[in-house]
PDB file of C-alpha atoms in Angstrom:
ATOM      1  CA  MET U   1      22.731  17.355  20.575  1.00  0.00           C
ATOM      2  CA  ASN U   2      25.850  15.665  19.294  1.00  0.00           C
ATOM      3  CA  PRO U   3      26.095  16.282  15.516  1.00  0.00           C
ATOM      4  CA  ASP U   4      28.267  13.177  15.090  1.00  0.00           C
ATOM      5  CA  LEU U   5      25.615  10.890  16.591  1.00  0.00           C
ATOM      6  CA  ASP U   6      22.272  12.692  16.393  1.00  0.00           C
ATOM      7  CA  LEU U   7      19.774  13.844  13.790  1.00  0.00           C
ATOM      8  CA  THR U   8      17.143  16.473  14.429  1.00  0.00           C
ATOM      9  CA  VAL U   9      14.025  18.070  13.080  1.00  0.00           C
ATOM     10  CA  SER U  10      12.092  21.007  14.508  1.00  0.00           C
ATOM     11  CA  ARG U  11       9.140  23.109  13.581  1.00  0.00           C
ATOM     12  CA  VAL U  12       6.769  25.673  15.018  1.00  0.00           C
ATOM     13  CA  ILE U  13       3.279  24.210  14.869  1.00  0.00           C
ATOM     14  CA  ARG U  14       0.383  26.662  15.012  1.00  0.00           C
ATOM     15  CA  ALA U  15      -1.601  24.694  17.568  1.00  0.00           C
ATOM     16  CA  PRO U  16      -1.648  24.405  21.350  1.00  0.00           C
ATOM     17  CA  ARG U  17       0.987  22.249  22.968  1.00  0.00           C
ATOM     18  CA  ASP U  18      -1.589  19.815  24.401  1.00  0.00           C
ATOM     19  CA  ALA U  19      -2.956  19.218  20.881  1.00  0.00           C
ATOM     20  CA  VAL U  20       0.508  18.321  19.564  1.00  0.00           C
ATOM     21  CA  TRP U  21       1.061  16.066  22.585  1.00  0.00           C
ATOM     22  CA  ARG U  22      -2.271  14.283  21.980  1.00  0.00           C
ATOM     23  CA  ALA U  23      -1.335  13.722  18.333  1.00  0.00           C
ATOM     24  CA  TRP U  24       1.718  11.830  19.582  1.00  0.00           C
ATOM     25  CA  THR U  25       0.002   9.913  22.383  1.00  0.00           C
ATOM     26  CA  ASP U  26      -3.478   9.104  21.044  1.00  0.00           C
ATOM     27  CA  PRO U  27      -3.325   6.012  18.787  1.00  0.00           C
ATOM     28  CA  ALA U  28      -6.140   7.179  16.470  1.00  0.00           C
ATOM     29  CA  ARG U  29      -4.417  10.510  15.877  1.00  0.00           C
ATOM     30  CA  LEU U  30      -0.944   8.986  15.501  1.00  0.00           C
ATOM     31  CA  GLU U  31      -2.243   6.670  12.777  1.00  0.00           C
ATOM     32  CA  ARG U  32      -3.293   9.723  10.742  1.00  0.00           C
ATOM     33  CA  TRP U  33       0.178  11.214  10.312  1.00  0.00           C
ATOM     34  CA  PHE U  34       3.027   9.029  11.623  1.00  0.00           C
ATOM     35  CA  VAL U  35       4.349   7.678   8.300  1.00  0.00           C
ATOM     36  CA  PRO U  36       4.800   9.585   5.028  1.00  0.00           C
ATOM     37  CA  ALA U  37       1.682   9.520   2.852  1.00  0.00           C
ATOM     38  CA  PRO U  38       0.494   7.537   1.035  1.00  0.00           C
ATOM     39  CA  ALA U  39       1.733   4.764   3.386  1.00  0.00           C
ATOM     40  CA  PHE U  40      -0.260   3.633   6.416  1.00  0.00           C
ATOM     41  CA  VAL U  41       0.584   2.892  10.030  1.00  0.00           C
ATOM     42  CA  ARG U  42      -1.409   0.901  12.541  1.00  0.00           C
ATOM     43  CA  VAL U  43      -0.825   1.371  16.256  1.00  0.00           C
ATOM     44  CA  GLU U  44      -0.739  -2.003  17.964  1.00  0.00           C
ATOM     45  CA  ARG U  45       0.120  -0.622  21.418  1.00  0.00           C
ATOM     46  CA  LEU U  46       0.885   2.874  22.611  1.00  0.00           C
ATOM     47  CA  GLU U  47       1.295   3.415  26.330  1.00  0.00           C
ATOM     48  CA  PRO U  48       2.603   6.951  26.916  1.00  0.00           C
ATOM     49  CA  VAL U  49       4.081   6.237  30.349  1.00  0.00           C
ATOM     50  CA  ALA U  50       7.621   5.373  31.408  1.00  0.00           C
ATOM     51  CA  GLY U  51       8.119   1.703  30.559  1.00  0.00           C
ATOM     52  CA  GLY U  52       5.125   1.684  28.202  1.00  0.00           C
ATOM     53  CA  ALA U  53       4.980  -0.052  24.853  1.00  0.00           C
ATOM     54  CA  PHE U  54       5.322   1.665  21.469  1.00  0.00           C
ATOM     55  CA  LEU U  55       4.438  -0.911  18.831  1.00  0.00           C
ATOM     56  CA  THR U  56       3.312  -0.099  15.281  1.00  0.00           C
ATOM     57  CA  SER U  57       2.836  -1.851  11.945  1.00  0.00           C
ATOM     58  CA  PHE U  58       3.443  -0.379   8.482  1.00  0.00           C
ATOM     59  CA  SER U  59       1.677  -0.833   5.157  1.00  0.00           C
ATOM     60  CA  GLU U  60       2.196   0.589   1.702  1.00  0.00           C
ATOM     61  CA  ASP U  61      -1.318  -0.370   0.542  1.00  0.00           C
ATOM     62  CA  GLY U  62      -3.391  -0.212   3.738  1.00  0.00           C
ATOM     63  CA  VAL U  63      -4.147  -3.932   3.476  1.00  0.00           C
ATOM     64  CA  VAL U  64      -0.992  -5.894   4.250  1.00  0.00           C
ATOM     65  CA  PHE U  65       0.818  -4.698   7.385  1.00  0.00           C
ATOM     66  CA  GLY U  66       4.268  -5.672   8.592  1.00  0.00           C
ATOM     67  CA  PRO U  67       6.575  -4.705  11.446  1.00  0.00           C
ATOM     68  CA  HIS U  68       7.438  -1.038  11.851  1.00  0.00           C
ATOM     69  CA  ILE U  69       8.410   0.125  15.353  1.00  0.00           C
ATOM     70  CA  ASP U  70       8.854  -2.213  18.286  1.00  0.00           C
ATOM     71  CA  GLY U  71      10.020   0.078  21.036  1.00  0.00           C
ATOM     72  CA  ALA U  72       9.498   1.367  24.518  1.00  0.00           C
ATOM     73  CA  ILE U  73       8.606   4.685  26.066  1.00  0.00           C
ATOM     74  CA  LEU U  74      11.362   5.800  28.425  1.00  0.00           C
ATOM     75  CA  ILE U  75      10.030   9.172  29.593  1.00  0.00           C
ATOM     76  CA  ALA U  76       6.575  10.711  29.330  1.00  0.00           C
ATOM     77  CA  ASP U  77       6.405  14.186  30.880  1.00  0.00           C
ATOM     78  CA  GLU U  78       2.858  15.047  29.865  1.00  0.00           C
ATOM     79  CA  GLY U  79       2.705  17.880  27.378  1.00  0.00           C
ATOM     80  CA  GLU U  80       6.431  18.570  27.591  1.00  0.00           C
ATOM     81  CA  ARG U  81       8.659  15.646  26.653  1.00  0.00           C
ATOM     82  CA  LEU U  82       8.278  12.158  25.234  1.00  0.00           C
ATOM     83  CA  VAL U  83      11.267   9.847  24.857  1.00  0.00           C
ATOM     84  CA  TYR U  84      11.100   6.477  23.143  1.00  0.00           C
ATOM     85  CA  THR U  85      13.678   3.969  22.009  1.00  0.00           C
ATOM     86  CA  THR U  86      13.972   1.115  19.565  1.00  0.00           C
ATOM     87  CA  GLY U  87      16.922  -0.178  21.599  1.00  0.00           C
ATOM     88  CA  LEU U  88      14.371  -1.944  23.810  1.00  0.00           C
ATOM     89  CA  ASP U  89      11.306  -3.711  22.478  1.00  0.00           C
ATOM     90  CA  HIS U  90       7.746  -3.233  23.758  1.00  0.00           C
ATOM     91  CA  GLU U  91       8.410  -5.828  26.498  1.00  0.00           C
ATOM     92  CA  LEU U  92      11.539  -3.935  27.632  1.00  0.00           C
ATOM     93  CA  ARG U  93      13.853  -6.612  26.269  1.00  0.00           C
ATOM     94  CA  PRO U  94      16.999  -5.598  24.374  1.00  0.00           C
ATOM     95  CA  ALA U  95      15.906  -5.198  20.774  1.00  0.00           C
ATOM     96  CA  SER U  96      17.394  -7.730  18.430  1.00  0.00           C
ATOM     97  CA  GLU U  97      15.305  -6.920  15.356  1.00  0.00           C
ATOM     98  CA  ALA U  98      15.613  -3.116  15.174  1.00  0.00           C
ATOM     99  CA  PRO U  99      17.232  -2.131  11.866  1.00  0.00           C
ATOM    100  CA  ILE U 100      18.628   0.980  13.567  1.00  0.00           C
ATOM    101  CA  ALA U 101      18.629   1.277  17.339  1.00  0.00           C
ATOM    102  CA  MET U 102      17.864   4.852  18.282  1.00  0.00           C
ATOM    103  CA  THR U 103      16.327   6.991  20.983  1.00  0.00           C
ATOM    104  CA  ALA U 104      14.004   9.846  20.023  1.00  0.00           C
ATOM    105  CA  VAL U 105      13.736  12.776  22.416  1.00  0.00           C
ATOM    106  CA  LEU U 106      10.633  14.794  21.550  1.00  0.00           C
ATOM    107  CA  THR U 107      10.041  18.167  23.168  1.00  0.00           C
ATOM    108  CA  PHE U 108       6.954  20.338  23.081  1.00  0.00           C
ATOM    109  CA  ASP U 109       7.644  23.946  24.097  1.00  0.00           C
ATOM    110  CA  GLU U 110       5.383  26.974  24.269  1.00  0.00           C
ATOM    111  CA  HIS U 111       5.848  29.392  21.380  1.00  0.00           C
ATOM    112  CA  PRO U 112       4.039  32.692  20.663  1.00  0.00           C
ATOM    113  CA  ASP U 113       2.583  31.066  17.528  1.00  0.00           C
ATOM    114  CA  GLY U 114       1.692  27.737  19.169  1.00  0.00           C
ATOM    115  CA  THR U 115       4.156  24.934  19.881  1.00  0.00           C
ATOM    116  CA  GLU U 116       7.834  24.576  19.159  1.00  0.00           C
ATOM    117  CA  PHE U 117       8.215  20.866  18.401  1.00  0.00           C
ATOM    118  CA  ARG U 118      11.671  19.342  18.306  1.00  0.00           C
ATOM    119  CA  ALA U 119      12.856  15.791  17.801  1.00  0.00           C
ATOM    120  CA  VAL U 120      16.443  14.798  18.506  1.00  0.00           C
ATOM    121  CA  VAL U 121      17.098  11.261  17.334  1.00  0.00           C
ATOM    122  CA  ARG U 122      20.120   9.795  19.093  1.00  0.00           C
ATOM    123  CA  HIS U 123      22.233   6.931  17.793  1.00  0.00           C
ATOM    124  CA  GLY U 124      24.895   4.805  19.467  1.00  0.00           C
ATOM    125  CA  SER U 125      27.489   5.310  16.751  1.00  0.00           C
ATOM    126  CA  ALA U 126      28.329   7.558  13.845  1.00  0.00           C
ATOM    127  CA  ALA U 127      27.754   4.563  11.557  1.00  0.00           C
ATOM    128  CA  ALA U 128      24.189   4.093  12.859  1.00  0.00           C
ATOM    129  CA  ARG U 129      23.530   7.821  12.427  1.00  0.00           C
ATOM    130  CA  ALA U 130      24.855   7.694   8.865  1.00  0.00           C
ATOM    131  CA  GLN U 131      22.746   4.628   8.101  1.00  0.00           C
ATOM    132  CA  HIS U 132      19.597   6.357   9.409  1.00  0.00           C
ATOM    133  CA  GLU U 133      20.443   9.411   7.322  1.00  0.00           C
ATOM    134  CA  GLU U 134      20.926   7.206   4.231  1.00  0.00           C
ATOM    135  CA  TYR U 135      17.547   5.536   4.887  1.00  0.00           C
ATOM    136  CA  GLY U 136      15.937   8.946   4.397  1.00  0.00           C
ATOM    137  CA  PHE U 137      15.708  10.434   7.887  1.00  0.00           C
ATOM    138  CA  ALA U 138      15.488  14.026   6.658  1.00  0.00           C
ATOM    139  CA  ASP U 139      12.789  13.437   4.058  1.00  0.00           C
ATOM    140  CA  GLY U 140      10.789  11.061   6.255  1.00  0.00           C
ATOM    141  CA  TRP U 141      10.844  12.989   9.512  1.00  0.00           C
ATOM    142  CA  HIS U 142      10.211  16.320   7.762  1.00  0.00           C
ATOM    143  CA  ALA U 143       7.275  14.801   5.869  1.00  0.00           C
ATOM    144  CA  VAL U 144       5.654  13.362   8.970  1.00  0.00           C
ATOM    145  CA  THR U 145       6.275  16.537  10.958  1.00  0.00           C
ATOM    146  CA  GLU U 146       4.466  18.429   8.184  1.00  0.00           C
ATOM    147  CA  GLN U 147       1.595  15.911   8.344  1.00  0.00           C
ATOM    148  CA  LEU U 148       1.503  16.286  12.146  1.00  0.00           C
ATOM    149  CA  ALA U 149       1.309  20.065  11.787  1.00  0.00           C
ATOM    150  CA  GLU U 150      -1.443  19.848   9.171  1.00  0.00           C
ATOM    151  CA  LEU U 151      -3.525  17.603  11.430  1.00  0.00           C
ATOM    152  CA  VAL U 152      -3.274  19.609  14.645  1.00  0.00           C
ATOM    153  CA  GLU U 153      -3.450  22.998  12.931  1.00  0.00           C
ATOM    154  CA  ALA U 154      -6.660  21.939  11.177  1.00  0.00           C
ATOM    155  CA  GLU U 155      -8.083  20.644  14.463  1.00  0.00           C
ATOM    156  CA  ALA U 156      -7.119  23.908  16.210  1.00  0.00           C
ATOM    157  CA  ALA U 157      -8.868  25.859  13.444  1.00  0.00           C
ATOM    158  CA  GLY U 158     -11.966  23.684  13.804  1.00  0.00           C
ATOM    159  CA  VAL U 159     -11.574  22.139  10.367  1.00  0.00           C
ATOM    160  CA  ASN U 160     -12.479  18.458   9.922  1.00  0.00           C
ATOM    161  CA  ASN U 161      -9.893  16.700   7.800  1.00  0.00           C
TER     162      ASN U 161
END
């Protein structure tokens, strides 16, 4: 991690690593936690393979949806690492509409209490990093990581939520 260019969030999630992976790669699960509540996300395409699409829409009211992420999966090491970028769109063309081009490196490591989840979000310049930070990276990514943990921990405990 380069502190001048990258932002990060990490958390131990009390659920098996494959459950955390599925929450990232199964569209129905991703829609349940991927944006801070009470907003909504709709997965248009999610192909967790190298070169696959990552395309989502966002809504504040659950009725009217607009563009959210138009990116591409770069690496998908099942259960271990998922890397996506907004620097390329879902058709692998250079992204011209991304407000902040970034690459997210997500790792899922074994931990005695479940899964150590870590996201390193890489930017091409210090200015882009600063802009992402100003847009609320810390609050947003921490909120969705908490929602992710709540979902998979409840599933691991056998609780329907």
